PDB file of C-alpha atoms in Angstrom:
ATOM      1  CA  MET E   1     -16.126 -11.748 -21.165  1.00  0.00           C
ATOM      2  CA  SER E   2     -16.093  -8.002 -20.674  1.00  0.00           C
ATOM      3  CA  TYR E   3     -18.269  -8.435 -17.567  1.00  0.00           C
ATOM      4  CA  LEU E   4     -15.728 -10.799 -15.974  1.00  0.00           C
ATOM      5  CA  ARG E   5     -12.842  -8.523 -16.760  1.00  0.00           C
ATOM      6  CA  ASN E   6     -14.623  -5.510 -15.192  1.00  0.00           C
ATOM      7  CA  LYS E   7     -15.423  -7.550 -12.096  1.00  0.00           C
ATOM      8  CA  ALA E   8     -11.819  -8.743 -11.803  1.00  0.00           C
ATOM      9  CA  ARG E   9     -10.555  -5.158 -12.193  1.00  0.00           C
ATOM     10  CA  ASP E  10     -13.034  -3.936  -9.578  1.00  0.00           C
ATOM     11  CA  PHE E  11     -11.997  -6.588  -7.178  1.00  0.00           C
ATOM     12  CA  LEU E  12      -8.245  -5.773  -7.581  1.00  0.00           C
ATOM     13  CA  LEU E  13      -8.895  -2.036  -7.113  1.00  0.00           C
ATOM     14  CA  ASP E  14     -11.151  -2.429  -4.139  1.00  0.00           C
ATOM     15  CA  GLU E  15      -9.512  -1.132  -0.928  1.00  0.00           C
ATOM     16  CA  ASP E  16     -12.261  -1.855   1.598  1.00  0.00           C
ATOM     17  CA  GLY E  17     -10.203  -4.601   3.280  1.00  0.00           C
ATOM     18  CA  MET E  18      -7.296  -2.348   3.959  1.00  0.00           C
ATOM     19  CA  GLY E  19      -8.932  -0.843   7.084  1.00  0.00           C
ATOM     20  CA  THR E  20      -9.254  -4.294   8.573  1.00  0.00           C
ATOM     21  CA  VAL E  21      -5.589  -5.100   7.930  1.00  0.00           C
ATOM     22  CA  GLU E  22      -4.494  -1.786   9.484  1.00  0.00           C
ATOM     23  CA  ILE E  23      -6.689  -2.422  12.544  1.00  0.00           C
ATOM     24  CA  ILE E  24      -5.185  -5.872  13.091  1.00  0.00           C
ATOM     25  CA  LEU E  25      -1.651  -4.577  12.764  1.00  0.00           C
ATOM     26  CA  ILE E  26      -2.327  -1.864  15.349  1.00  0.00           C
ATOM     27  CA  ILE E  27      -3.763  -4.421  17.726  1.00  0.00           C
ATOM     28  CA  VAL E  28      -0.765  -6.693  17.222  1.00  0.00           C
ATOM     29  CA  VAL E  29       1.574  -3.793  18.042  1.00  0.00           C
ATOM     30  CA  LEU E  30      -0.457  -2.874  21.194  1.00  0.00           C
ATOM     31  CA  ILE E  31      -0.387  -6.474  22.399  1.00  0.00           C
ATOM     32  CA  GLY E  32       3.368  -6.574  21.733  1.00  0.00           C
ATOM     33  CA  LEU E  33       3.871  -3.415  23.791  1.00  0.00           C
ATOM     34  CA  VAL E  34       1.847  -4.799  26.693  1.00  0.00           C
ATOM     35  CA  ILE E  35       3.875  -7.967  26.649  1.00  0.00           C
ATOM     36  CA  ILE E  36       7.169  -6.056  26.581  1.00  0.00           C
ATOM     37  CA  PHE E  37       6.092  -3.665  29.350  1.00  0.00           C
ATOM     38  CA  LYS E  38       3.963  -6.091  31.397  1.00  0.00           C
ATOM     39  CA  LYS E  39       5.995  -5.833  34.631  1.00  0.00           C
ATOM     40  CA  GLN E  40       6.122  -1.998  34.526  1.00  0.00           C
ATOM     41  CA  LEU E  41       2.304  -1.788  33.743  1.00  0.00           C
ATOM     42  CA  ASN E  42       1.627  -4.260  36.548  1.00  0.00           C
ATOM     43  CA  ASP E  43       3.646  -2.226  39.037  1.00  0.00           C
ATOM     44  CA  LEU E  44       1.937   0.974  37.940  1.00  0.00           C
ATOM     45  CA  VAL E  45      -1.614  -0.468  38.401  1.00  0.00           C
ATOM     46  CA  GLN E  46      -0.637  -1.932  41.776  1.00  0.00           C
ATOM     47  CA  LYS E  47       0.587   1.468  43.015  1.00  0.00           C
ATOM     48  CA  ILE E  48      -2.614   3.128  41.678  1.00  0.00           C
ATOM     49  CA  PHE E  49      -4.768   0.687  43.614  1.00  0.00           C
ATOM     50  CA  GLU E  50      -2.670   1.033  46.742  1.00  0.00           C
ATOM     51  CA  THR E  51      -3.181   4.812  46.611  1.00  0.00           C
ATOM     52  CA  ILE E  52      -6.922   4.425  46.082  1.00  0.00           C
ATOM     53  CA  THR E  53      -7.080   2.006  49.055  1.00  0.00           C
ATOM     54  CA  SER E  54      -5.124   4.266  51.306  1.00  0.00           C
ATOM     55  CA  GLU E  55      -7.075   7.343  50.266  1.00  0.00           C
ATOM     56  CA  SER E  56     -10.432   5.564  50.794  1.00  0.00           C
ATOM     57  CA  ASP E  57      -9.266   4.461  54.229  1.00  0.00           C
ATOM     58  CA  THR E  58      -8.491   8.115  55.005  1.00  0.00           C
ATOM     59  CA  VAL E  59     -12.020   9.251  53.760  1.00  0.00           C
ATOM     60  CA  LEU E  60     -13.743   6.504  55.691  1.00  0.00           C
ATOM     61  CA  GLY E  61     -11.721   7.069  58.818  1.00  0.00           C
ATOM     62  CA  ASP E  62     -10.335   3.502  59.141  1.00  0.00           C
TER      63      ASP E  62
END
């Protein structure tokens, strides 16, 4: 009986799973931020690619 009690206590005191829960919560928050700021992020990425395209045209002489 003592063996089962020790195993139960060890199981309850084990905190290995806490890292997984924290990572999942961080991912959920990041996804939420992406959803909230989707339009702004999309506009920013579009401007960056437009700048890259115009600069590459300048370098290539087109």
